Amino acid sequence: MTKTVENVADIIDLGYLQAIQDSLGRIVGITTALLDPQGASLTKPTNLHAFCAMMQASEKGLPMCMGVNAGLIEKNIATKEPAVVTCANSGLKTAAVPIFLGDRFLGSWLIGQIRMSNLDEELIERTAVNAGLSKDEAKKNFESLPVISAEEFENILSFLVTVSKTLVDMVEVNDVLDRRNTELTSLTQQLDRSLHTFKSFIDCTDMGAYLVDFHTGELIMCNDTYRRLAGIEGKDIKGLTCFSLMGFKEFCSFCPKQKLVDEDGRPTGPFGWENYNEIVDQWLSITSRTIPWVDGRLVLMTTFIDITARKKQEEHITYLAYNDQRLCIPNNVKLFSDVNEAEGDSYMICLNVQGLRKINDAYGRDVGDGLLHNIVDWVKALPDSEIEIYRVEGGEFAILAKGYSESEAMKLAAKIHERFDEAWVVEMSEVRQNMYAGAHLGVLKTPRNFESLSALLDTIERVMSFAREDSSFILFDDEMNANLEARIRFEIELKACVLNGMQGFSLHYQPIVQVEDGRWVGLEALCRWESPRLGAISPVVFIDEIERLGLIDILSSWVMDEAVRQIKEWHLDEIPGFVLDVNLSPLQLRDRELVPKVRAVLEKHAYPPEKLSLEITETAEVNFDGTTLDMLAQIKETGVSLSLDDFGSGYATFSNLNNLPVDCLKTDRSFVKGIEKDAFLQQTVRSVVELARAAGLLTIAEGVETESQRLIMVENGVDRIQGYFYSKPLSVSQLSLLLDRFVA
Ligand code: C2E
Ligand code: CA
Ligand code: CA
């Protein structure tokens, strides 16, 4: 803030003005003094001549002089211009220059009494009287006054005007200077504060920070963390360069100077990078930027954060995401990214270790893992280069052979396959034991662009299913792949239709005919599916697929419900001896809910249980063990009868017949085909029918197409016949017209 100017002393040291006054006095010999607004002297009057002393010492003279001065000041204030008067008593000239700061009157420069011309005798006399002196004494005093010309007087006056103005100007200049000073002070304070804040900020973070001269690398400032990182704790940083601390070359290779300044050397945006130091096993995240420093220099500000912990965590997470924890090899997620990224020729060998579940069940998971470890170690030790083994899941592995030709990949697969002929040595309760495992291998050309991990897993699953079906060692070629893709599309469509209320499904019914009189005594419900895209699909195909998709329960429930409803609608259940045959999938014999479900359908439609027969088939999976026999007994308890379907198609064992809780035996179509010319087949059929009779079972011959076949079957004692000879499976509308065939 500018201080208030009360008088001239507030503008300038009065000593300067005194000096000006004194010089004037010496040069021109006149009397001057600086008066404050009240007329009191601020400076010591210069050249007080004997005349003034005379006047001021006399009773009348002093008020006279004072009156003249007061008049001058009054005039000054009124006009703001220099005032000049001639004293009526002494005839001498007196002048005053006012000093105004705007409207504020700060005082006057006074020029004392000046003799302009030769003395007037009369005036001398009057003055002598007023001063109470003799005329001679007065004359002497008058004569001591300097005589100056009018021109000299004007010069002095204008000099004083200039000095006065300058004094006022000085106030303004001072004002400006003061303002500047204040600004400067506050800026400096701010700067101090910022610097302080900056210092304490960088000191209290656990981030390392330093500031260097951009051109020389000389350290200007750094914090404790940086000192620790750079190993200069407690050292004076004077003379040190950051570059000397971390190696200038190393620094520039990470953070080239051109990243920090533009072509004109002006600061550009920050540049950050991560740096790993092997020696101390440390990761740093480093950010550098140039800024103009307070002193105008370009400085480089660099911060470091120790991100070792984060990096380690990331590495660990990545490791977990990409590796199998039990076997310590890459997992299927890693396989997915590697297969998709593989370039050029490469092959994926899918390996399925057989019998793992049995080993796990019998000896525990650790032994199973031990076996897998052995296999993995063996594959890893193969001299073949560029191969990597991944665990897909369970006992499934994938071996990626990069840069392999087809024959090389097949050779490798053969080598792996052969190894499985030998035993694997597994540590078991501290005993080393030989263990044998089987292997299915499928070789697939890669890269393929798998859209998702599940797409990859599905493909591996398919490759493995091809491998299981065809042989234990196959090349999954383009044709298979085309089949595979068709199969996948088919599956998706089929699944959607089943889940969408059995869309496109219907039932056909094939008559079962009494041999004696040709009367229709039963119907087998047979499922049909019209694919929206592919048209009619054989149940042999879609039933299998639905079983694999785990949807067979939905289909079976629908078939049973729909067939029973239809028979009811036709009133066929009212015909004595009529039987509706419905097929059961072998998988359903494992379903604990099967019996309640059957009961529910019967109740829902008030259908007589003895008019329903469920057809079951003996397969590799269902071999009528205790649990299955239990289930069959429960079905029988509901009053529903059971038929053994496809008898003689492969798995059925004659000896079982006596023990099975079935009521009816349906001989397979293969018994009929070519029977006319096959005496052995005829003999077999005869034995089967006799066996069935002995066990009290009804016999139905399926697949009878010709009259001669019919005759042979009848001759051999078959009770009923189901075949094209009588009728193909019929649609609902076809059968609706033939219902009278059931009436005796
Ligand atoms: P299946 O249970 O053995 O059914 C008899 C099959 O033999 C039917 O084939 C029928 O059309 C066919 N057939 C009957 N007589 C003759 C003949 O004289 N000559 C020839 N060449 N074939 C004859 P379809 O309808 O194609 O069914 C095939 C299989 O699909 C069935 O064999 C059965 O295993 C399964 N299936 C059909 N519908 C269902 C169902 O609703 N549920 C279950 N689980 N399986 C079903
Ligand atoms: Ca059947
Ligand atoms: Ca059959």
Short mmCIF file of C-alpha atoms in Angstrom, two decimals, residues 286-441:
data_model
loop_
_atom_site.label_atom_id
_atom_site.label_comp_id
_atom_site.label_asym_id
_atom_site.label_seq_id
_atom_site.Cartn_x
_atom_site.Cartn_y
_atom_site.Cartn_z
CA ILE A 286 8.91 -43.48 -13.89
CA THR A 287 7.40 -40.26 -15.18
CA SER A 288 9.46 -37.39 -16.51
CA ARG A 289 8.48 -33.97 -17.71
CA THR A 290 10.22 -30.71 -18.35
CA ILE A 291 9.02 -27.47 -16.79
CA PRO A 292 10.37 -23.94 -16.68
CA TRP A 293 11.77 -23.47 -13.18
CA VAL A 294 11.34 -20.38 -11.00
CA ASP A 295 14.69 -19.06 -12.07
CA GLY A 296 13.86 -19.41 -15.76
CA ARG A 297 15.90 -22.59 -16.31
CA LEU A 298 14.35 -25.59 -18.00
CA VAL A 299 14.30 -28.38 -15.48
CA LEU A 300 13.47 -32.03 -15.70
CA MET A 301 11.14 -33.27 -13.04
CA THR A 302 11.11 -37.02 -12.60
CA THR A 303 9.07 -39.12 -10.24
CA PHE A 304 9.48 -42.79 -9.41
CA ILE A 305 7.07 -45.19 -7.82
CA ASP A 306 8.14 -48.60 -6.69
CA ILE A 307 5.57 -50.86 -8.34
CA THR A 308 7.34 -54.12 -7.62
CA ALA A 309 4.53 -55.40 -5.40
CA ARG A 310 1.87 -54.57 -7.98
CA LYS A 311 3.89 -56.12 -10.78
CA LYS A 312 4.44 -59.27 -8.77
CA GLN A 313 0.74 -59.46 -8.02
CA GLU A 314 -0.11 -58.97 -11.68
CA GLU A 315 2.37 -61.65 -12.64
CA HIS A 316 0.85 -63.96 -10.09
CA ILE A 317 -2.68 -63.28 -11.26
CA THR A 318 -1.63 -63.85 -14.86
CA TYR A 319 0.11 -67.01 -13.79
CA LEU A 320 -3.03 -68.22 -12.01
CA ALA A 321 -5.20 -67.34 -14.98
CA TYR A 322 -2.99 -69.12 -17.45
CA ASN A 323 -1.75 -72.14 -15.56
CA ASP A 324 -3.05 -75.32 -14.12
CA GLN A 325 -2.32 -75.28 -10.41
CA ARG A 326 -2.01 -79.02 -9.88
CA LEU A 327 0.22 -79.87 -12.79
CA CYS A 328 2.00 -76.50 -13.10
CA ILE A 329 1.55 -76.31 -16.85
CA PRO A 330 -0.40 -73.79 -18.96
CA ASN A 331 -4.14 -74.30 -18.89
CA ASN A 332 -6.87 -74.05 -21.50
CA VAL A 333 -7.10 -70.25 -21.24
CA LYS A 334 -3.48 -70.02 -22.31
CA LEU A 335 -4.09 -72.64 -24.98
CA PHE A 336 -6.91 -70.52 -26.32
CA SER A 337 -4.70 -67.48 -26.74
CA ASP A 338 -1.74 -69.48 -28.07
CA VAL A 339 -3.79 -71.43 -30.62
CA ASN A 340 -5.34 -68.27 -31.94
CA GLU A 341 -2.01 -66.50 -32.13
CA ALA A 342 -0.01 -69.37 -33.62
CA GLU A 343 1.41 -68.46 -37.00
CA GLY A 344 2.17 -70.65 -39.99
CA ASP A 345 1.78 -74.38 -39.91
CA SER A 346 1.09 -75.77 -36.51
CA TYR A 347 -0.83 -78.70 -35.13
CA MET A 348 -2.68 -79.32 -31.94
CA ILE A 349 -2.50 -82.87 -30.64
CA CYS A 350 -5.39 -83.60 -28.32
CA LEU A 351 -4.58 -86.29 -25.81
CA ASN A 352 -7.14 -88.01 -23.65
CA VAL A 353 -5.73 -90.17 -20.89
CA GLN A 354 -7.98 -93.18 -20.46
CA GLY A 355 -8.82 -94.78 -17.18
CA LEU A 356 -7.93 -91.74 -15.07
CA ARG A 357 -11.26 -91.79 -13.29
CA LYS A 358 -10.82 -95.41 -12.30
CA ILE A 359 -7.36 -94.69 -10.95
CA ASN A 360 -8.67 -91.66 -9.04
CA ASP A 361 -11.52 -93.71 -7.60
CA ALA A 362 -9.37 -96.65 -6.66
CA TYR A 363 -6.21 -94.95 -5.39
CA GLY A 364 -7.16 -91.34 -4.75
CA ARG A 365 -6.58 -88.14 -6.61
CA ASP A 366 -2.94 -87.80 -5.62
CA VAL A 367 -2.06 -91.01 -7.41
CA GLY A 368 -4.07 -89.86 -10.44
CA ASP A 369 -2.16 -86.56 -10.35
CA GLY A 370 1.08 -88.48 -10.00
CA LEU A 371 0.31 -90.36 -13.20
CA LEU A 372 -0.52 -87.14 -15.04
CA HIS A 373 2.67 -85.51 -13.73
CA ASN A 374 4.59 -88.41 -15.16
CA ILE A 375 2.96 -88.06 -18.54
CA VAL A 376 3.50 -84.29 -18.60
CA ASP A 377 7.15 -84.65 -17.61
CA TRP A 378 7.68 -87.22 -20.30
CA VAL A 379 6.15 -84.98 -22.98
CA LYS A 380 8.17 -82.02 -21.77
CA ALA A 381 11.36 -84.06 -21.98
CA LEU A 382 10.72 -84.99 -25.62
CA PRO A 383 13.52 -83.79 -27.88
CA ASP A 384 10.95 -82.32 -30.25
CA SER A 385 11.37 -78.58 -30.30
CA GLU A 386 8.64 -75.97 -30.17
CA ILE A 387 6.08 -78.07 -28.39
CA GLU A 388 4.10 -77.02 -25.39
CA ILE A 389 1.71 -79.12 -23.35
CA TYR A 390 -1.48 -77.64 -21.85
CA ARG A 391 -3.99 -79.15 -19.51
CA VAL A 392 -7.43 -78.85 -21.04
CA GLU A 393 -9.30 -80.42 -18.15
CA GLY A 394 -9.25 -83.66 -16.17
CA GLY A 395 -7.29 -86.19 -18.16
CA GLU A 396 -7.40 -84.12 -21.34
CA PHE A 397 -4.34 -82.38 -22.68
CA ALA A 398 -3.38 -80.45 -25.77
CA ILE A 399 0.09 -80.41 -27.22
CA LEU A 400 0.76 -77.49 -29.50
CA ALA A 401 3.41 -78.25 -32.11
CA LYS A 402 4.44 -75.02 -33.77
CA GLY A 403 5.99 -75.03 -37.21
CA TYR A 404 5.19 -78.73 -37.71
CA SER A 405 4.11 -80.30 -40.99
CA GLU A 406 1.26 -82.78 -40.99
CA SER A 407 3.56 -85.79 -41.16
CA GLU A 408 5.75 -84.46 -38.35
CA ALA A 409 2.70 -83.88 -36.17
CA MET A 410 1.42 -87.39 -36.91
CA LYS A 411 4.83 -88.84 -36.08
CA LEU A 412 4.81 -87.02 -32.77
CA ALA A 413 1.28 -88.24 -32.03
CA ALA A 414 2.33 -91.80 -32.87
CA LYS A 415 5.31 -91.50 -30.54
CA ILE A 416 3.06 -90.33 -27.71
CA HIS A 417 0.54 -93.06 -28.46
CA GLU A 418 3.21 -95.74 -28.40
CA ARG A 419 4.50 -94.59 -25.05
CA PHE A 420 1.15 -95.51 -23.56
CA ASP A 421 1.84 -99.16 -24.36
CA GLU A 422 4.37 -99.02 -21.58
CA ALA A 423 3.77 -98.53 -17.90
CA TRP A 424 4.06 -95.23 -16.07
CA VAL A 425 5.84 -95.35 -12.75
CA VAL A 426 3.80 -93.74 -10.02
CA GLU A 427 4.82 -93.17 -6.42
CA MET A 428 2.17 -94.67 -4.16
CA SER A 429 2.51 -94.69 -0.38
CA GLU A 430 6.26 -94.47 -0.88
CA VAL A 431 6.22 -97.47 -3.19
CA ARG A 432 6.92 -97.06 -6.87
CA GLN A 433 4.26 -98.79 -8.82
CA ASN A 434 3.79 -99.54 -12.49
CA MET A 435 0.55 -98.20 -13.85
CA TYR A 436 -0.98 -98.54 -17.28
CA ALA A 437 -3.20 -95.96 -18.92
CA GLY A 438 -4.76 -95.77 -22.35
CA ALA A 439 -4.68 -92.79 -24.67
CA HIS A 440 -6.83 -91.42 -27.44
CA LEU A 441 -5.15 -88.91 -29.67
#
